[in-house]
mmCIF file of C-alpha atoms in Angstrom:
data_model
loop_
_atom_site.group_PDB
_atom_site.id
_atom_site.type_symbol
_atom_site.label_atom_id
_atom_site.label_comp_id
_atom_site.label_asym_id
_atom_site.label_seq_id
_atom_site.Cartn_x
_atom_site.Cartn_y
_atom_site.Cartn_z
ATOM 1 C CA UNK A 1416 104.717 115.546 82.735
ATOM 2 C CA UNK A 1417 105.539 113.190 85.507
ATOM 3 C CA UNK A 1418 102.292 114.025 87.505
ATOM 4 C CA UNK A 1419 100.404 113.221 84.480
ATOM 5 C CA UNK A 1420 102.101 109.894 83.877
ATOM 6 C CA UNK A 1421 101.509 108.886 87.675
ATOM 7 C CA UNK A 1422 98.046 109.975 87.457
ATOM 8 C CA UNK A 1423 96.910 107.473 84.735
ATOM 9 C CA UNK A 1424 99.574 104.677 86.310
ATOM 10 C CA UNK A 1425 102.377 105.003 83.716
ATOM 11 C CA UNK A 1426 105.481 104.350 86.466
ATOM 12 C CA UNK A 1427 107.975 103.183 83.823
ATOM 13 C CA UNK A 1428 106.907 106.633 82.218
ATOM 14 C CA UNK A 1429 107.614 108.709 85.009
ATOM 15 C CA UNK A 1430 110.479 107.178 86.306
ATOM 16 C CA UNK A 1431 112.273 107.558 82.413
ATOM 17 C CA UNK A 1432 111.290 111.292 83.056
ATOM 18 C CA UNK A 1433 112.717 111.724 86.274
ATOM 19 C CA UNK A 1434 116.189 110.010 85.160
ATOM 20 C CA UNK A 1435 115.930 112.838 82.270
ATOM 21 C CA UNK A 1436 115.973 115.230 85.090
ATOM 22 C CA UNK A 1437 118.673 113.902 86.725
ATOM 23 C CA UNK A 1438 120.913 113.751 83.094
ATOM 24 C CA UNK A 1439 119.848 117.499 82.489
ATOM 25 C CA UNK A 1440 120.712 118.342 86.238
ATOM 26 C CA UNK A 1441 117.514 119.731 86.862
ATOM 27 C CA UNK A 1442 116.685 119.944 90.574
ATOM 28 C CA UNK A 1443 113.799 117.879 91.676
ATOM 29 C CA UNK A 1444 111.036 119.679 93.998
ATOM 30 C CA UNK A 1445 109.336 117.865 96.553
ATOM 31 C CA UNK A 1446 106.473 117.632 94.252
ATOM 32 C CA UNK A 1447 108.563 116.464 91.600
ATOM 33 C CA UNK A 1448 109.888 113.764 94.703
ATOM 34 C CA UNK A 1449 106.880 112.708 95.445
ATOM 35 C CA UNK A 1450 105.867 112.016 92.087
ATOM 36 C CA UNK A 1451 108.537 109.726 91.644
ATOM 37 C CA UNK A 1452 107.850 108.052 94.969
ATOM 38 C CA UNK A 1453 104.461 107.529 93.509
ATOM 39 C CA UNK A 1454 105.669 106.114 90.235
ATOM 40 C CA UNK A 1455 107.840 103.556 92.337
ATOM 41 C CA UNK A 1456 104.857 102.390 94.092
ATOM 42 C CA UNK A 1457 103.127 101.571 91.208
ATOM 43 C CA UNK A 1458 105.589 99.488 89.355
ATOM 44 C CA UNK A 1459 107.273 98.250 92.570
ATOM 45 C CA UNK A 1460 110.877 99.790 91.512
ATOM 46 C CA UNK A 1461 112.350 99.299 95.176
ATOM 47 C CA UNK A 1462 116.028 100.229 94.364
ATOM 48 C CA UNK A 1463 114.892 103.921 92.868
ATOM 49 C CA UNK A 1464 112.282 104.188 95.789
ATOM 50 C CA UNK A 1465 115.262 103.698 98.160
ATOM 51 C CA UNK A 1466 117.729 105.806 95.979
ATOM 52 C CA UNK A 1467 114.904 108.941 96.207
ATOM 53 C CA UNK A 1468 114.541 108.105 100.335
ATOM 54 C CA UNK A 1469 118.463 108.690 100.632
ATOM 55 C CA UNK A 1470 118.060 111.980 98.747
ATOM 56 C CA UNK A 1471 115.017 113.175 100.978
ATOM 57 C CA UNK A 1472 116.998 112.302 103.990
ATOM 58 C CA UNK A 1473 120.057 113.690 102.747
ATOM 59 C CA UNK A 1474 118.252 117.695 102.134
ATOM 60 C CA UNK A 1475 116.274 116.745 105.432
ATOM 61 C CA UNK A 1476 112.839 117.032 103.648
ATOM 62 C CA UNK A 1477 110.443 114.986 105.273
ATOM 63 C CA UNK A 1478 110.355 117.890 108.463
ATOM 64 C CA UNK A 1479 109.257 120.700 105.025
ATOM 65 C CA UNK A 1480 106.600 118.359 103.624
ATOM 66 C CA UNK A 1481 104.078 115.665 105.258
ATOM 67 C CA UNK A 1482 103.070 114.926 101.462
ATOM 68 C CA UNK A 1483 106.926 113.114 100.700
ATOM 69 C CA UNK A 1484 106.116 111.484 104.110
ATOM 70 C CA UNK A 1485 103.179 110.192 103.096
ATOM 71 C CA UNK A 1486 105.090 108.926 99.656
ATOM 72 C CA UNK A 1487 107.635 107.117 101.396
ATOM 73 C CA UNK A 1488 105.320 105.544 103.345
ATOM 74 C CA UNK A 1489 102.966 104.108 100.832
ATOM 75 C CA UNK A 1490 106.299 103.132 98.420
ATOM 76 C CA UNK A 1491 107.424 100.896 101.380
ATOM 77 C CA UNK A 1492 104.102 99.688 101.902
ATOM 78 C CA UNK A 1493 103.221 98.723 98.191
ATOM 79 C CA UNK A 1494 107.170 97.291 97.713
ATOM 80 C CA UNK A 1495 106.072 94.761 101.230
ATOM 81 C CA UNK A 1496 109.138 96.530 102.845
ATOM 82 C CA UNK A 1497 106.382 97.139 105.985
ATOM 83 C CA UNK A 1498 109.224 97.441 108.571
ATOM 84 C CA UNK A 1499 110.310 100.511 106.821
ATOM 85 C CA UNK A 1500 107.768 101.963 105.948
ATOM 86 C CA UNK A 1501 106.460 101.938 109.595
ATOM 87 C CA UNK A 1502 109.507 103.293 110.510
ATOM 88 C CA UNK A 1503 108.841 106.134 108.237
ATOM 89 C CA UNK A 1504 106.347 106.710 109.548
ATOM 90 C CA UNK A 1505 106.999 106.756 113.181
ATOM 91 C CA UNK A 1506 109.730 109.487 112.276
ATOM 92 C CA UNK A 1507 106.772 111.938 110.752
ATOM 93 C CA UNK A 1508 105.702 114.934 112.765
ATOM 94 C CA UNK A 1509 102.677 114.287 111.729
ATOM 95 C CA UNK A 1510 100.929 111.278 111.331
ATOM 96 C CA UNK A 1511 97.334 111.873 109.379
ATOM 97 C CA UNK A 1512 94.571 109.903 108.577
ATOM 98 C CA UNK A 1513 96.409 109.483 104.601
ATOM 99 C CA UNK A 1514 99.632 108.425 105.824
ATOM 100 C CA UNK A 1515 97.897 105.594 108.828
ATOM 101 C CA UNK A 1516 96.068 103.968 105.704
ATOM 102 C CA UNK A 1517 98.805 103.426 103.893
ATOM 103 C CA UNK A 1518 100.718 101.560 106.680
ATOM 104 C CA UNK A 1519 97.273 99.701 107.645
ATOM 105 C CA UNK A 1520 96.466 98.566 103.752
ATOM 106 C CA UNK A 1521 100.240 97.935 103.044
ATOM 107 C CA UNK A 1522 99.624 95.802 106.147
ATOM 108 C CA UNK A 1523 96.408 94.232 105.616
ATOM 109 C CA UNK A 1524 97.259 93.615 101.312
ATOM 110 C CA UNK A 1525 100.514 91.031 102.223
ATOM 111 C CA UNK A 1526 98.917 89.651 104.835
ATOM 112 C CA UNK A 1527 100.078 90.827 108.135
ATOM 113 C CA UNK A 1528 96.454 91.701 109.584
ATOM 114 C CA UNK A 1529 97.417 91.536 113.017
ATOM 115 C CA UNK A 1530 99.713 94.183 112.463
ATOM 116 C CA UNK A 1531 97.196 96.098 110.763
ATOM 117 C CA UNK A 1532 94.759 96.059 113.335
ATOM 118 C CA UNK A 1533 97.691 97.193 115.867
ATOM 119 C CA UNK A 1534 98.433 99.979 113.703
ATOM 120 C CA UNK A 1535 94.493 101.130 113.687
ATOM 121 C CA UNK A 1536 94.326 100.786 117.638
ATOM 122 C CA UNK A 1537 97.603 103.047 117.646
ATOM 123 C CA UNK A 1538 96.293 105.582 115.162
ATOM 124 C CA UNK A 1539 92.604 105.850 117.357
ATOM 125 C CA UNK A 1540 94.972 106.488 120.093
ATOM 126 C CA UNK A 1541 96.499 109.282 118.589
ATOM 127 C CA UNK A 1542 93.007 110.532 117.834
ATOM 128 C CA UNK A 1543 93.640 109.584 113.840
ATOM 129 C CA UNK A 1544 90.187 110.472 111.328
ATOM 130 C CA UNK A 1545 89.209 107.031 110.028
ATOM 131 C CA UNK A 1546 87.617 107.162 105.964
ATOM 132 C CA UNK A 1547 86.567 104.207 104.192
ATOM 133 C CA UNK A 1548 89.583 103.240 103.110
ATOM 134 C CA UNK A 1549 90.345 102.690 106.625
ATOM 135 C CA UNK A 1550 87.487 100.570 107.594
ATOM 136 C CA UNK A 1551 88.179 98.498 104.617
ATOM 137 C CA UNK A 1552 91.655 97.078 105.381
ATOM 138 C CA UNK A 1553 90.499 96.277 108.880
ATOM 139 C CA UNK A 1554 87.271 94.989 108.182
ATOM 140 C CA UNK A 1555 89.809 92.495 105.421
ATOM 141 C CA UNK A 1556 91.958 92.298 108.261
ATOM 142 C CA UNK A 1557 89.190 90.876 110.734
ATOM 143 C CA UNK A 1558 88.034 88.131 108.168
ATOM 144 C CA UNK A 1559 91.181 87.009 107.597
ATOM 145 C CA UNK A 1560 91.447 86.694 111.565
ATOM 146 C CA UNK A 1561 88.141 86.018 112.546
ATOM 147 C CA UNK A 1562 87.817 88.685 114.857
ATOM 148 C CA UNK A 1563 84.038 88.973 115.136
ATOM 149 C CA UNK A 1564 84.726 91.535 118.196
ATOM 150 C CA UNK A 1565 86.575 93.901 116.455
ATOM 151 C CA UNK A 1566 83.890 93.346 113.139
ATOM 152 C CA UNK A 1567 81.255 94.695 115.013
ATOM 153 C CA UNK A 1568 82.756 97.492 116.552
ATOM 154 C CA UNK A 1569 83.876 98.306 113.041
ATOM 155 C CA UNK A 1570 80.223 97.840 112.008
ATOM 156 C CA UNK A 1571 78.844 100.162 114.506
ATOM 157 C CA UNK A 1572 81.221 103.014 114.363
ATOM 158 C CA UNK A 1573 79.992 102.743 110.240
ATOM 159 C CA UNK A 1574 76.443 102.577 111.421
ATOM 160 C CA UNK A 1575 76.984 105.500 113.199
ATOM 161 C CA UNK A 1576 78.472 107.544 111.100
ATOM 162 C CA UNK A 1577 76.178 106.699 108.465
ATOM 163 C CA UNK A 1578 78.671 105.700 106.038
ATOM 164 C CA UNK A 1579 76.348 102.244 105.314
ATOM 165 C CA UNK A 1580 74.981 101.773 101.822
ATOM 166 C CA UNK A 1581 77.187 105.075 100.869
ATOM 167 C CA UNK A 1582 80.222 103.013 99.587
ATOM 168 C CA UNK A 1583 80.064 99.627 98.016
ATOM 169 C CA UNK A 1584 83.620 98.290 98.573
ATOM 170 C CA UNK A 1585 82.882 99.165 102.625
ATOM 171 C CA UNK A 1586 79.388 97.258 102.066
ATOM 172 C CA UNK A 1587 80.908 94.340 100.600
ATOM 173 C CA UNK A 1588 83.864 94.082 102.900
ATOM 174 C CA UNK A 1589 81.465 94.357 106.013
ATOM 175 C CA UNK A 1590 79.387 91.164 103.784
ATOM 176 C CA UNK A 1591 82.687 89.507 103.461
ATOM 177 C CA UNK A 1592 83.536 89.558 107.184
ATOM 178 C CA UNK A 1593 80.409 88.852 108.238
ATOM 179 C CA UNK A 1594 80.615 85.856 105.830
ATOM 180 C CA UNK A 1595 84.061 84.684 106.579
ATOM 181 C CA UNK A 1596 83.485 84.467 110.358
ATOM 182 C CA UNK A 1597 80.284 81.857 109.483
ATOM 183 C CA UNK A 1598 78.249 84.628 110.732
ATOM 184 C CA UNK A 1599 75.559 84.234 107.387
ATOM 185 C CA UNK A 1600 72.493 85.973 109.243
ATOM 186 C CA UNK A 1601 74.514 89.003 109.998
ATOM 187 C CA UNK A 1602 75.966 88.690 106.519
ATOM 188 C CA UNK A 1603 72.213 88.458 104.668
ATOM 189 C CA UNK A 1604 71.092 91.596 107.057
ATOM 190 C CA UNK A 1605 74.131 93.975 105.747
ATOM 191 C CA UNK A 1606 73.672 92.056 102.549
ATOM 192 C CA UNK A 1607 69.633 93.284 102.528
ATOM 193 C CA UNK A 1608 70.675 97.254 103.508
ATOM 194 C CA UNK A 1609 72.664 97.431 100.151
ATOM 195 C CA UNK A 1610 70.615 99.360 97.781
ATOM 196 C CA UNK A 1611 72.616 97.958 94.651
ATOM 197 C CA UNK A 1612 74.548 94.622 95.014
ATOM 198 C CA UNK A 1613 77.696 94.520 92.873
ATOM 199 C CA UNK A 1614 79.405 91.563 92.075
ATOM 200 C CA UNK A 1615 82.069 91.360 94.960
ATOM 201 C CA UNK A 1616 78.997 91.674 97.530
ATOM 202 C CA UNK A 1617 77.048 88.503 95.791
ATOM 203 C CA UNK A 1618 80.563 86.631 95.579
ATOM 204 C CA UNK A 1619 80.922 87.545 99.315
ATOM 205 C CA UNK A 1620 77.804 85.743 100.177
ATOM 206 C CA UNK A 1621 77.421 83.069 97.630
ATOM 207 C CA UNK A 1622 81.163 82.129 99.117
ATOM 208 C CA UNK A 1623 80.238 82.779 103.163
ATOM 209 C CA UNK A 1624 77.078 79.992 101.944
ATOM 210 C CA UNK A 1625 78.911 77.478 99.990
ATOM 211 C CA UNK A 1626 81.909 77.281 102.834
ATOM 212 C CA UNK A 1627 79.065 76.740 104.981
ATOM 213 C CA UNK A 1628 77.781 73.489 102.965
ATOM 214 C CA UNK A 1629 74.461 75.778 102.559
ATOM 215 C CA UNK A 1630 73.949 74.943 99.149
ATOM 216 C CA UNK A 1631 70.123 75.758 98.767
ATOM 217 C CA UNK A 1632 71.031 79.434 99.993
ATOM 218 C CA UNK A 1633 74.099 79.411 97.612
ATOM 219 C CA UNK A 1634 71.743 78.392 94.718
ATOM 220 C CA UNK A 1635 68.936 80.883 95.149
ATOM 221 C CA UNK A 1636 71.843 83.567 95.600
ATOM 222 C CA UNK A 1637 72.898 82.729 92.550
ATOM 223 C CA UNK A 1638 69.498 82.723 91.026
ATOM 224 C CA UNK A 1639 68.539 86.321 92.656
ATOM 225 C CA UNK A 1640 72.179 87.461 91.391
ATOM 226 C CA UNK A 1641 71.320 86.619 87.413
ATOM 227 C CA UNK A 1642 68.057 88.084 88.371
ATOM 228 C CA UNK A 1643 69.307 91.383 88.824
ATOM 229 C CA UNK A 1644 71.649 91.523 86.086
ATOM 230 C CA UNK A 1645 74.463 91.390 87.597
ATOM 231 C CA UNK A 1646 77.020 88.775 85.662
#
């Protein structure tokens, strides 16, 4: 019952469930933990996210089960408490490519993208898998800074792996970089290699042309947008 509250994002559900437990003294599983840890993340309930971390530590869980880890470390991450939940997860045993992203996107969401492009240099030193979700928060990360360098060596590795045109969040955040750092050419090429434009790729370029004072490009993007159907 409390998985299938978390799945469709009913926290206040699952938590009400897992304080039933507690009343009927029913002994939580790690499963039935992480759950919980789940439902805190999505409602931001800090205090019972906290409450479940002092019973984890307390039976010594986090050394049986790398999921809780992970848990802990996205609750932290989604709550802004980023100090702890690096710290969580610097006291894993093991560190995977699930439980990097969460410290990297808990990073890059509030704001921090310095930190979050530390984080990714640590985890590619510790020979960490990098997904999409990866790329995304430091590709949002390196607009936010400006870090053009660090863009295109994003860019390439996706390139390379042939991950471009696969996934349109990636495509748009590699438009919005490209965009944000005034760099419009690069911006129209990745921009040109999308097979479908959605919405958040045409904002991303209509926005990289009008901060430019490019207005004729900003109108005809918004011409070829309505063009193709796309509200």
């Amino acid at each position: 019952l409390i998985t299938g509250y978390v799945k469709h994002g009913n926290g206040v559900e699952a938590l009400l469930c897992f304080d039933q437990m507690q009343i009927e003294k029913i002994q939580p599983t790690i499963i039935t933990l992480t759950c919980a840890l789940k439902a805190c993340a999505i409602i931001g309930a800090l205090g019972m996210g906290r409450t479940i971390h002092a019973l984890i530590h307390g039976e010594e869980l986090l050394a049986k089960s790398p999921l809780i880890g992970i848990a802990l470390v996205a609750m932290y991450a989604k709550c802004g408490m980023l100090v702890n939940a690096q710290k969580v997860l610097e006291d894993l045993h093991v560190r995977d490519t699930i439980s990097w992203n969460a410290l990297i996107s808990g990073y890059a969401e509030h704001g921090y993208s310095d930190q979050a492009l530390r984080c990714h240099e640590k985890a590619l030193r510790e020979g960490v898998y990098m997904n999409a979700i990866t790329y995304f928060s430091v590709l949002k990360s390196c607009a936010n800074l400006k870090a053009i360098a660090k863009g295109k060596e994003i860019h390439a590795e996706i390139s390379r792996r042939g991950m471009l045109g696969s996934d349109y969040i990636l495509d748009g955040a590699l438009v919005d970089m490209y965009a944000k750092c005034g760099m419009l050419t690069e911006a129209q090429i990745v921009f040109s290699q999308i097979s479908s434009p959605d919405v958040i790729s045409w904002n991303a370029l209509i926005s990289g042309y009008a901060q430019s004072q490019r207005d004729e490009e900003v109108i005809d993007c918004l011409e070829r947008m309505r063009a193709s159907g796309i509200s």
